[in-house]
Tab-separated table of C-alpha atoms and ligand atoms in Angstrom:
chain	number	residue	atom	x	y	z
E	1081	MET	CA	17.934	-0.192	-1.417
E	1082	PHE	CA	15.208	-2.749	-0.756
E	1083	VAL	CA	11.719	-1.573	0.133
E	1084	PHE	CA	9.033	-3.442	2.071
E	1085	GLY	CA	5.621	-2.193	2.992
E	1086	ASP	CA	2.095	-1.100	2.358
E	1087	SER	CA	0.333	1.494	0.198
E	1088	VAL	CA	2.541	4.448	1.095
E	1089	PHE	CA	5.535	2.555	-0.350
E	1090	ASP	CA	3.892	0.644	-3.264
E	1091	PRO	CA	5.236	1.834	-6.658
E	1092	GLY	CA	2.629	-0.228	-8.541
E	1093	ASN	CA	3.100	-3.863	-7.538
E	1094	ASN	CA	-0.656	-4.208	-7.146
E	1095	ASN	CA	-1.049	-3.547	-10.886
E	1096	TYR	CA	0.202	-7.114	-11.304
E	1097	ILE	CA	-2.002	-8.894	-8.793
E	1098	ASP	CA	-5.645	-9.761	-8.645
E	1099	THR	CA	-7.059	-7.449	-6.037
E	1100	SER	CA	-10.163	-5.314	-5.692
E	1101	ILE	CA	-10.332	-1.724	-6.970
E	1102	GLY	CA	-9.772	-0.643	-3.348
E	1103	GLY	CA	-6.292	-2.138	-3.542
E	1104	LYS	CA	-5.270	-0.411	-6.754
E	1105	ALA	CA	-4.441	3.103	-7.929
E	1106	ASN	CA	-3.857	2.459	-11.640
E	1107	PHE	CA	-6.470	4.938	-12.804
E	1108	PRO	CA	-6.665	8.751	-12.931
E	1109	PRO	CA	-6.260	11.097	-11.159
E	1110	TYR	CA	-3.490	9.097	-9.432
E	1111	GLY	CA	-0.146	10.127	-10.894
E	1112	GLU	CA	-1.452	13.438	-12.283
E	1113	THR	CA	1.205	15.697	-10.737
E	1114	PHE	CA	4.468	14.054	-11.696
E	1115	PHE	CA	4.377	10.952	-13.861
E	1116	ARG	CA	1.301	12.237	-15.733
E	1117	TYR	CA	-0.157	8.743	-15.874
E	1118	PRO	CA	-1.396	6.407	-13.143
E	1119	THR	CA	1.613	4.260	-12.220
E	1120	GLY	CA	-0.151	2.452	-9.395
E	1121	ARG	CA	1.343	4.710	-6.717
E	1122	VAL	CA	-1.374	5.758	-4.293
E	1123	CYS	CA	-0.403	9.400	-4.694
E	1124	ASP	CA	-0.617	12.273	-7.153
E	1125	GLY	CA	3.123	11.907	-7.786
E	1126	ARG	CA	6.208	10.441	-6.204
E	1127	ILE	CA	6.180	8.509	-2.932
E	1128	LEU	CA	8.680	8.584	-0.081
E	1129	PRO	CA	10.781	5.644	-1.375
E	1130	ASP	CA	11.203	7.456	-4.722
E	1131	PHE	CA	12.705	10.473	-2.996
E	1132	ALA	CA	14.771	8.293	-0.659
E	1133	ALA	CA	16.167	6.464	-3.709
E	1134	ALA	CA	16.966	9.789	-5.380
E	1135	TYR	CA	18.942	10.913	-2.302
E	1136	VAL	CA	21.273	7.939	-2.737
E	1137	GLY	CA	21.494	8.291	-6.516
E	1138	LEU	CA	19.108	5.494	-7.481
E	1139	PRO	CA	16.283	5.764	-10.035
E	1140	TYR	CA	12.593	6.025	-9.117
E	1141	TRP	CA	11.120	2.616	-8.408
E	1142	ARG	CA	9.774	0.129	-10.865
E	1143	PRO	CA	7.552	-2.435	-9.185
E	1144	TYR	CA	9.319	-5.676	-8.302
E	1145	LEU	CA	6.463	-7.551	-10.029
E	1146	ASP	CA	6.839	-5.634	-13.300
E	1147	PRO	CA	7.873	-8.473	-15.663
E	1148	ASP	CA	10.272	-6.101	-17.468
E	1149	ASN	CA	12.097	-5.235	-14.256
E	1150	HIS	CA	15.295	-7.273	-14.175
E	1151	ASN	CA	17.792	-4.863	-12.673
E	1152	PHE	CA	18.016	-5.755	-9.015
E	1153	VAL	CA	21.517	-4.389	-8.593
E	1154	VAL	CA	19.817	-1.082	-7.705
E	1155	GLY	CA	17.523	-2.908	-5.274
E	1156	ALA	CA	13.852	-3.817	-5.382
E	1157	ASN	CA	10.583	-2.462	-4.071
E	1158	PHE	CA	8.113	-5.109	-2.835
E	1159	GLY	CA	5.577	-2.659	-1.326
E	1160	SER	CA	1.909	-3.472	-1.866
E	1161	ALA	CA	-1.151	-1.370	-1.098
E	1162	GLY	CA	-2.997	-3.242	1.629
E	1163	GLY	CA	0.166	-5.233	2.331
E	1164	ALA	CA	-0.153	-6.511	5.877
E	1165	VAL	CA	2.207	-8.028	8.389
E	1166	LEU	CA	-0.109	-10.865	9.407
E	1167	VAL	CA	-1.076	-13.390	6.743
E	1168	GLU	CA	-4.734	-13.411	7.817
E	1169	THR	CA	-5.202	-9.610	7.620
E	1170	ASN	CA	-5.527	-9.260	3.858
E	1171	PRO	CA	-5.237	-12.339	1.649
E	1172	TYR	CA	-5.420	-10.349	-1.598
E	1173	THR	CA	-2.223	-8.322	-1.408
E	1174	ILE	CA	1.479	-9.024	-0.938
E	1175	ASN	CA	1.936	-9.591	2.759
E	1176	LEU	CA	5.234	-9.324	4.594
E	1177	GLU	CA	5.961	-13.045	4.423
E	1178	LEU	CA	5.633	-12.979	0.622
E	1179	GLN	CA	7.701	-9.789	0.380
E	1180	VAL	CA	10.493	-11.508	2.316
E	1181	PHE	CA	10.173	-14.562	0.062
E	1182	TYR	CA	10.648	-12.274	-2.967
E	1183	MET	CA	13.683	-10.747	-1.252
E	1184	LYS	CA	15.189	-14.222	-0.938
E	1185	LYS	CA	14.646	-14.782	-4.666
E	1186	VAL	CA	16.339	-11.467	-5.448
E	1187	ALA	CA	19.282	-12.363	-3.206
E	1188	SER	CA	19.709	-15.655	-5.101
E	1189	LEU	CA	19.540	-13.874	-8.467
E	1190	LEU	CA	22.162	-11.375	-7.320
E	1191	LYS	CA	24.438	-14.213	-6.262
E	1192	GLU	CA	24.105	-15.809	-9.693
E	1193	GLU	CA	24.697	-12.497	-11.405
E	1194	LEU	CA	27.508	-11.016	-9.311
E	1195	GLY	CA	29.038	-13.992	-7.587
E	1196	ASP	CA	28.694	-14.789	-3.877
E	1197	GLU	CA	31.239	-12.313	-2.650
E	1198	ASN	CA	30.055	-9.235	-4.543
E	1199	ALA	CA	26.410	-10.059	-3.883
E	1200	SER	CA	27.169	-10.318	-0.146
E	1201	GLU	CA	28.839	-6.913	-0.213
E	1202	LEU	CA	25.818	-5.464	-1.985
E	1203	LEU	CA	23.343	-6.997	0.475
E	1204	LYS	CA	25.432	-5.844	3.428
E	1205	GLY	CA	25.719	-2.255	2.252
E	1206	ALA	CA	22.067	-1.935	1.157
E	1207	ILE	CA	19.348	-0.056	3.027
E	1208	TYR	CA	16.237	-2.065	3.962
E	1209	LEU	CA	13.446	0.501	4.178
E	1210	SER	CA	10.032	-0.507	5.548
E	1211	SER	CA	6.554	0.790	6.386
E	1212	LEU	CA	4.586	-1.949	8.132
E	1213	GLY	CA	1.643	-2.497	10.464
E	1214	GLY	CA	-0.900	0.188	9.538
E	1215	VAL	CA	-3.078	-2.190	7.530
E	1216	ASP	CA	-3.164	-4.685	10.401
E	1217	TYR	CA	-4.271	-2.089	12.955
E	1218	MET	CA	-7.026	-0.765	10.702
E	1219	ALA	CA	-8.289	-4.311	10.186
E	1220	PHE	CA	-8.079	-4.996	13.936
E	1221	SER	CA	-10.051	-1.861	14.817
E	1222	ASN	CA	-12.672	-2.763	12.208
E	1223	SER	CA	-13.195	-6.223	13.620
E	1224	THR	CA	-12.835	-5.533	17.358
E	1225	SER	CA	-15.165	-2.760	18.442
E	1226	ASP	CA	-14.087	-2.131	22.007
E	1227	PRO	CA	-10.864	-4.036	22.662
E	1228	THR	CA	-9.368	-4.301	26.131
E	1229	GLU	CA	-5.837	-3.130	26.873
E	1230	ALA	CA	-4.750	-6.774	27.044
E	1231	GLU	CA	-6.257	-7.563	23.635
E	1232	MET	CA	-4.473	-4.613	22.085
E	1233	GLU	CA	-1.158	-5.568	23.698
E	1234	ALA	CA	-1.507	-9.146	22.489
E	1235	TYR	CA	-2.188	-7.987	18.953
E	1236	VAL	CA	0.761	-5.576	18.918
E	1237	LYS	CA	2.927	-8.412	20.190
E	1238	ILE	CA	2.129	-10.709	17.252
E	1239	VAL	CA	2.482	-7.920	14.687
E	1240	ILE	CA	5.893	-6.949	16.054
E	1241	GLY	CA	6.802	-10.633	16.491
E	1242	ASN	CA	6.262	-11.201	12.771
E	1243	ILE	CA	8.194	-8.046	11.833
E	1244	THR	CA	11.041	-9.237	14.053
E	1245	ASN	CA	11.138	-12.592	12.280
E	1246	ALA	CA	11.188	-10.857	8.894
E	1247	VAL	CA	14.096	-8.676	10.024
E	1248	LYS	CA	15.971	-11.758	11.185
E	1249	ASP	CA	15.368	-13.445	7.825
E	1250	ILE	CA	16.794	-10.420	6.014
E	1251	TYR	CA	19.702	-10.303	8.448
E	1252	ALA	CA	20.386	-13.959	7.666
E	1253	LEU	CA	20.542	-13.032	3.960
E	1254	GLY	CA	23.245	-10.505	4.863
E	1255	GLY	CA	21.137	-7.363	5.416
E	1256	ARG	CA	22.510	-5.007	8.060
E	1257	LYS	CA	21.122	-1.499	7.568
E	1258	PHE	CA	17.447	-1.175	8.455
E	1259	ALA	CA	15.320	1.970	8.182
E	1260	PHE	CA	11.946	1.537	9.871
E	1261	GLN	CA	9.226	4.071	9.192
E	1262	ASN	CA	6.851	3.780	12.146
E	1263	VAL	CA	3.062	3.517	11.917
E	1264	GLY	CA	1.415	6.823	10.997
E	1265	PRO	CA	-1.371	8.699	12.802
E	1266	LEU	CA	-4.022	6.298	11.480
E	1267	GLY	CA	-6.817	7.906	13.486
E	1268	CYS	CA	-6.159	11.318	11.904
E	1269	GLN	CA	-6.292	10.085	8.306
E	1270	PRO	CA	-9.300	11.498	6.415
E	1271	GLU	CA	-10.562	7.984	5.552
E	1272	ASN	CA	-10.803	7.044	9.220
E	1273	LYS	CA	-12.212	10.352	10.487
E	1274	GLN	CA	-14.875	9.799	7.856
E	1275	SER	CA	-15.654	6.144	8.478
E	1276	TYR	CA	-15.824	6.744	12.259
E	1277	ASN	CA	-17.817	9.948	11.617
E	1278	THR	CA	-15.699	12.084	13.903
E	1279	THR	CA	-14.213	15.562	13.582
E	1280	GLY	CA	-11.201	14.823	15.785
E	1281	CYS	CA	-8.879	11.859	15.397
E	1282	VAL	CA	-10.095	8.319	16.079
E	1283	GLU	CA	-8.697	7.505	19.488
E	1284	LEU	CA	-8.579	3.718	19.184
E	1285	LEU	CA	-6.465	3.892	16.020
E	1286	GLN	CA	-4.161	6.499	17.534
E	1287	THR	CA	-3.671	4.296	20.594
E	1288	LEU	CA	-2.884	1.203	18.520
E	1289	ALA	CA	-0.372	3.101	16.381
E	1290	SER	CA	1.348	4.554	19.472
E	1291	MET	CA	1.497	1.200	21.221
E	1292	HIS	CA	3.054	-0.358	18.132
E	1293	ASN	CA	5.578	2.437	17.785
E	1294	ASP	CA	6.648	2.177	21.443
E	1295	VAL	CA	7.253	-1.563	21.141
E	1296	LEU	CA	9.071	-1.062	17.823
E	1297	ASN	CA	11.551	1.264	19.566
E	1298	THR	CA	12.276	-1.318	22.236
E	1299	VAL	CA	12.555	-4.245	19.860
E	1300	ALA	CA	14.866	-2.406	17.454
E	1301	GLU	CA	17.173	-1.604	20.350
E	1302	GLU	CA	17.120	-5.247	21.444
E	1303	LEU	CA	17.927	-6.435	17.924
E	1304	ALA	CA	20.881	-4.056	17.804
E	1305	SER	CA	22.344	-5.623	20.929
E	1306	GLU	CA	21.499	-9.179	19.873
E	1307	LEU	CA	22.668	-9.157	16.235
E	1308	PRO	CA	26.273	-8.143	15.498
E	1309	GLY	CA	26.541	-5.368	12.925
E	1310	PHE	CA	22.790	-4.657	12.941
E	1311	LYS	CA	22.269	-0.923	12.318
E	1312	TYR	CA	18.930	0.840	12.230
E	1313	LEU	CA	16.951	4.008	12.350
E	1314	ILE	CA	13.353	4.651	13.242
E	1315	TYR	CA	11.680	7.420	11.301
E	1316	ASP	CA	8.817	9.027	13.187
E	1317	TYR	CA	6.202	9.152	10.448
E	1318	PHE	CA	3.518	9.289	13.148
E	1319	THR	CA	4.714	12.664	14.418
E	1320	THR	CA	5.807	14.215	11.129
E	1321	VAL	CA	2.459	13.483	9.430
E	1322	MET	CA	0.441	14.415	12.522
E	1323	GLU	CA	2.179	17.796	12.766
E	1324	ARG	CA	1.246	18.591	9.181
E	1325	THR	CA	-2.380	17.542	9.576
E	1326	GLU	CA	-2.663	19.726	12.694
E	1327	ASN	CA	-0.696	22.785	11.525
E	1328	PRO	CA	-0.899	22.664	7.727
E	1329	THR	CA	-0.145	26.349	7.184
E	1330	LYS	CA	3.074	26.124	9.207
E	1331	TYR	CA	4.354	23.729	6.517
E	1332	GLY	CA	3.000	25.542	3.463
E	1333	PHE	CA	-0.285	23.630	3.078
E	1334	LYS	CA	-3.828	24.984	3.151
E	1335	GLU	CA	-5.613	21.802	4.185
E	1336	GLY	CA	-4.602	18.982	6.531
E	1337	ASP	CA	-8.001	17.602	7.497
E	1338	ILE	CA	-9.741	16.823	4.221
E	1339	ALA	CA	-8.115	14.971	1.321
E	1340	CYS	CA	-7.635	16.423	-2.157
E	1341	CYS	CA	-9.450	13.582	-3.899
E	1342	GLY	CA	-12.441	11.464	-2.900
E	1343	SER	CA	-16.024	11.522	-1.714
E	1344	GLY	CA	-17.671	11.974	1.666
E	1345	THR	CA	-17.184	14.426	4.543
E	1346	HIS	CA	-13.365	14.192	4.361
E	1347	ARG	CA	-13.064	12.935	0.778
E	1348	GLY	CA	-12.057	9.789	2.603
E	1349	ASP	CA	-12.599	7.231	-0.158
E	1350	GLY	CA	-13.560	6.640	-3.777
E	1351	CYS	CA	-10.846	8.782	-5.395
E	1352	GLY	CA	-10.902	8.060	-9.128
E	1353	TYR	CA	-13.805	5.596	-9.028
E	1354	LEU	CA	-15.897	5.720	-12.156
E	1355	THR	CA	-19.031	4.515	-10.421
E	1356	VAL	CA	-19.005	7.041	-7.564
E	1357	ALA	CA	-19.008	10.823	-7.888
E	1358	TYR	CA	-15.880	12.171	-6.239
E	1359	GLU	CA	-14.305	15.568	-5.773
E	1360	LEU	CA	-10.804	16.547	-6.874
E	1361	CYS	CA	-8.982	19.651	-5.667
E	1362	SER	CA	-7.353	21.898	-8.244
E	1363	ASN	CA	-3.944	22.051	-6.539
E	1364	PRO	CA	-2.760	18.954	-4.639
E	1365	ASN	CA	0.283	20.908	-3.382
E	1366	GLU	CA	-2.053	22.714	-0.980
E	1367	TYR	CA	-3.070	19.446	0.680
E	1368	VAL	CA	-1.311	17.131	3.135
E	1369	PHE	CA	-3.378	14.151	1.925
E	1370	PHE	CA	-4.033	13.292	-1.684
E	1371	ASP	CA	-6.664	10.670	-0.866
E	1372	GLY	CA	-8.065	9.385	2.404
E	1373	GLY	CA	-4.916	7.655	3.586
E	1374	HIS	CA	-1.978	8.888	1.522
E	1375	PRO	CA	0.103	12.072	1.554
E	1376	THR	CA	0.489	14.206	-1.553
E	1377	GLU	CA	3.791	14.352	-3.392
E	1378	ALA	CA	4.311	17.822	-1.853
E	1379	ALA	CA	4.034	16.294	1.632
E	1380	ASN	CA	6.251	13.353	0.630
E	1381	ILE	CA	9.039	15.756	-0.347
E	1382	GLN	CA	9.045	17.215	3.176
E	1383	LEU	CA	8.652	13.828	4.850
E	1384	THR	CA	11.598	12.344	2.972
E	1385	GLU	CA	13.810	15.325	3.685
E	1386	LEU	CA	13.243	14.759	7.405
E	1387	LEU	CA	14.070	11.071	7.031
E	1388	TRP	CA	17.238	11.971	5.146
E	1389	ASN	CA	18.665	14.740	7.306
E	1390	GLY	CA	16.254	15.305	10.205
E	1391	THR	CA	17.442	15.678	13.774
E	1392	THR	CA	17.042	12.978	16.420
E	1393	ASN	CA	13.568	14.167	17.408
E	1394	VAL	CA	12.186	12.789	14.114
E	1395	THR	CA	14.643	10.016	13.184
E	1396	TRP	CA	16.595	8.151	15.812
E	1397	PRO	CA	19.234	7.179	16.747
E	1398	ILE	CA	20.498	8.453	13.353
E	1399	ASN	CA	19.075	9.751	10.070
E	1400	LEU	CA	19.138	8.099	6.654
E	1401	SER	CA	22.144	10.019	5.360
E	1402	GLN	CA	24.095	8.730	8.366
E	1403	LEU	CA	22.843	5.159	7.936
E	1404	VAL	CA	23.943	5.230	4.289
E	1405	GLU	CA	27.362	6.600	5.187
E	1406	LEU	CA	28.065	4.044	7.916
E	1407	ASP	CA	31.243	2.305	6.983
E	1408	SER	CA	30.590	-1.277	5.927
E	1409	THR	CA	33.572	-2.304	8.008
E	1410	ASP	CA	31.459	-1.396	11.060
E	1411	VAL	CA	28.783	-3.621	9.663
E	1412	LYS	CA	30.387	-6.921	10.484
E	1413	VAL	CA	28.868	-10.034	9.059
E	1414	SER	CA	29.348	-12.934	11.378
E	1415	THR	CA	28.513	-16.170	9.634
E	1416	GLU	CA	28.516	-17.902	12.976
E	1417	ASN	CA	25.582	-15.764	14.043
E	1418	VAL	CA	23.653	-16.471	10.853
E	1419	ASP	CA	24.091	-20.194	11.427
E	1420	ILE	CA	22.728	-19.852	14.953
E	1421	LEU	CA	19.704	-17.944	13.670
E	1422	ILE	CA	19.013	-20.511	10.985
E	1423	ASP	CA	19.329	-23.347	13.468
E	1424	GLN	CA	16.842	-21.641	15.818
E	1425	ARG	CA	14.353	-21.163	13.016
E	1426	VAL	CA	14.721	-24.746	11.786
E	1427	ALA	CA	14.352	-26.030	15.350
E	1428	SER	CA	11.160	-23.994	15.833
E	1429	GLY	CA	9.724	-25.665	12.709
E	1430	ARG	CA	9.140	-22.392	10.874
E	1431	VAL	CA	11.473	-23.142	7.997
E	1432	SER	CA	13.255	-26.103	6.552
E	1433	LYS	CA	17.000	-25.900	6.162
E	1434	ALA	CA	16.613	-26.194	2.394
E	1435	ASN	CA	14.690	-22.918	2.365
E	1436	VAL	CA	17.170	-20.697	4.142
F	2964	NAG	C1	33.394	-8.363	-8.042
F	2964	NAG	O1	33.638	-6.971	-8.074
F	2964	NAG	C2	34.963	-6.634	-8.447
F	2964	NAG	C3	35.139	-5.140	-8.273
F	2964	NAG	O2	34.060	-4.432	-8.851
F	2964	NAG	C4	35.208	-7.103	-9.884
F	2964	NAG	O3	36.512	-6.792	-10.261
F	2964	NAG	C5	34.977	-8.609	-9.947
F	2964	NAG	O4	35.094	-9.059	-11.263
F	2964	NAG	C6	33.598	-8.966	-9.418
F	2964	NAG	N1	33.452	-10.416	-9.335
F	2964	NAG	C7	32.536	-11.100	-10.031
F	2964	NAG	C8	32.532	-12.560	-9.810
F	2964	NAG	O5	31.757	-10.551	-10.788
F	2965	NAG	C1	-12.385	-0.884	7.694
F	2965	NAG	O1	-13.721	-0.491	7.535
F	2965	NAG	C2	-13.927	0.562	6.590
F	2965	NAG	C3	-15.361	1.022	6.670
F	2965	NAG	O2	-16.232	-0.077	6.559
F	2965	NAG	C4	-13.534	0.047	5.204
F	2965	NAG	O3	-13.687	1.072	4.249
F	2965	NAG	C5	-12.076	-0.371	5.257
F	2965	NAG	O4	-11.694	-0.937	4.024
F	2965	NAG	C6	-11.801	-1.361	6.376
F	2965	NAG	N1	-10.360	-1.506	6.489
F	2965	NAG	C7	-9.723	-2.662	6.632
F	2965	NAG	C8	-8.239	-2.607	6.676
F	2965	NAG	O5	-10.318	-3.718	6.753
F	2966	NAG	C1	2.944	-14.179	13.609
F	2966	NAG	O1	1.577	-14.055	13.306
F	2966	NAG	C2	0.823	-15.216	13.522
F	2966	NAG	C3	-0.579	-14.896	13.060
F	2966	NAG	O2	-0.553	-14.684	11.671
F	2966	NAG	C4	0.867	-15.578	14.995
F	2966	NAG	O3	0.148	-16.763	15.220
F	2966	NAG	C5	2.319	-15.771	15.399
F	2966	NAG	O4	2.384	-16.018	16.790
F	2966	NAG	C6	3.110	-14.523	15.074
F	2966	NAG	N1	4.528	-14.780	15.360
F	2966	NAG	C7	5.184	-14.168	16.328
F	2966	NAG	C8	6.619	-14.543	16.496
F	2966	NAG	O5	4.668	-13.339	17.062
F	2967	NAG	C1	-22.206	11.968	11.948
F	2967	NAG	O1	-22.186	12.783	13.098
F	2967	NAG	C2	-23.004	13.942	13.006
F	2967	NAG	C3	-22.849	14.795	14.264
F	2967	NAG	O2	-21.716	14.488	14.967
F	2967	NAG	C4	-24.456	13.512	12.824
F	2967	NAG	O3	-25.263	14.681	12.679
F	2967	NAG	C5	-24.557	12.629	11.593
F	2967	NAG	O4	-25.887	12.129	11.485
F	2967	NAG	C6	-23.611	11.465	11.656
F	2967	NAG	N1	-23.604	10.748	10.385
F	2967	NAG	C7	-23.668	9.439	10.289
F	2967	NAG	C8	-23.629	8.877	8.899
F	2967	NAG	O5	-23.731	8.699	11.253
F	2968	NAG	C1	21.353	14.190	9.895
F	2968	NAG	O1	21.781	14.584	8.603
F	2968	NAG	C2	22.637	15.680	8.392
F	2968	NAG	C3	23.366	15.488	7.083
F	2968	NAG	O2	22.544	15.234	6.020
F	2968	NAG	C4	23.628	15.935	9.501
F	2968	NAG	O3	24.245	17.171	9.293
F	2968	NAG	C5	22.921	15.851	10.831
F	2968	NAG	O4	23.798	16.156	11.861
F	2968	NAG	C6	22.365	14.468	10.961
F	2968	NAG	N1	22.067	13.996	12.274
F	2968	NAG	C7	21.433	14.557	13.285
F	2968	NAG	C8	21.384	13.743	14.517
F	2968	NAG	O5	20.906	15.631	13.251
F	2969	NAG	C1	18.369	18.768	4.232
F	2969	NAG	O1	18.234	18.468	2.856
F	2969	NAG	C2	17.580	19.451	2.105
F	2969	NAG	C3	17.343	18.902	0.720
F	2969	NAG	O2	18.508	18.361	0.181
F	2969	NAG	C4	18.368	20.737	2.144
F	2969	NAG	O3	17.675	21.745	1.444
F	2969	NAG	C5	18.530	21.168	3.579
F	2969	NAG	O4	19.343	22.299	3.655
F	2969	NAG	C6	19.151	20.040	4.403
F	2969	NAG	N1	19.191	20.420	5.795
F	2969	NAG	C7	20.202	20.161	6.577
F	2969	NAG	C8	20.044	20.572	8.001
F	2969	NAG	O5	21.221	19.602	6.189
F	2970	NAG	C1	12.625	18.820	15.862
F	2970	NAG	O1	13.653	19.733	16.060
F	2970	NAG	C2	13.721	20.750	15.074
F	2970	NAG	C3	15.003	21.527	15.242
F	2970	NAG	O2	15.351	21.624	16.581
F	2970	NAG	C4	12.447	21.592	15.186
F	2970	NAG	O3	12.460	22.619	14.214
F	2970	NAG	C5	11.238	20.698	14.961
F	2970	NAG	O4	10.046	21.412	15.145
F	2970	NAG	C6	11.256	19.497	15.903
F	2970	NAG	N1	10.227	18.572	15.482
F	2970	NAG	C7	9.450	17.933	16.326
F	2970	NAG	C8	8.498	16.988	15.732
F	2970	NAG	O5	9.507	18.095	17.539
């Protein structure tokens, strides 16, 4: 399994980069529930990719950037808190382009280690799990106070355009099985309710997330018809998280509106900061959100179970257990197609042939 994404998927890569305190979670109380030390996960315990890995018999993630992490036969997790799709959104974290660059390095290492043929089999059978776009939409809404419909559509188009290119790069490396977690209910996250000073959800952020998710559905379907052997699922993180924030008790939580850890009306930020007084709940399992933007481990257990074996109303057209089981013989790798893709990219000036 190879993991791409932002803070909800970062197992601690940001511990190894120079970013502000806002981009890190390597201090208490992060990690208090499960690992018992702050691993860098923006959570009290395990994150969704940890549970997804466990379902397929892989260990919990070590950050790709951990210098002692050399075993890429199990995959790699490139997720980075604040990790954006667009290069200009957040220059301090590992953006999608850099995550894909790291993936290319891992693919080369695997070829050296296992030989071309076995590495190709591995890359073809692997799951490429991603959570992308949320950081870009939060930055957009911060910088554009009252965007028009056309401005929002244009922005969604470039975010999805860049995700599409990343998917094609991974496809060219031999990747075939893609699991896309869609953008969550950004406007209902405690951090954003708090910064917009609203009791309900922030409409602009909800609209941007929904627009993105609609286009993602269409584009994934198009990719499946364009690229032979391309298989995918879309996991509806927007709906599954939203349901829990709105009906916490139905899912065994006491609180879906305010986070467990942080300061302000919704404990929306500052969790663990030494310089700011913050509150910490006594039992994170009662909360949907651990901090202003990130589910608790208890919520992640439920969210991953739905990804793994949910019905088509939460993960479509198939669920993760089905994507894993898909016979690799269905997942045809046509070298001809890869050559065409590479030629298109070289012709458009985006890459040089030496780099692909
Ligand atoms: C590829 O995998 C097969 C089966 O596991 C193994 O027998 C073979 O030695 C591997 N090839 C290389 C080059 O490692
Ligand atoms: C958006 O603005 C809020 C409030 O000023 C800030 O806390 C947050 O970091 C900003 N988010 C992004 C992605 O720029
Ligand atoms: C990717 O994002 C950049 C901005 O960072 C934008 O100029 C470019 O058009 C986007 N690419 C696609 C294919 O949408
Ligand atoms: C937030 O909104 C409430 C009422 O909706 C208002 O009383 C309060 O002054 C506002 N706070 C800030 C910081 O704007
Ligand atoms: C999802 O997963 C389970 C197996 O884990 C399966 O029984 C179920 O039928 C799957 N698919 C759908 C569409 O519900
Ligand atoms: C889904 O997986 C969970 C955890 O393994 C299991 O408890 C549950 O029964 C499964 N549900 C279905 C419908 O397979
Ligand atoms: C999806 O379907 C299941 C089983 O039919 C149901 O329990 C669940 O509430 C539905 N979820 C959503 C988000 O509609």
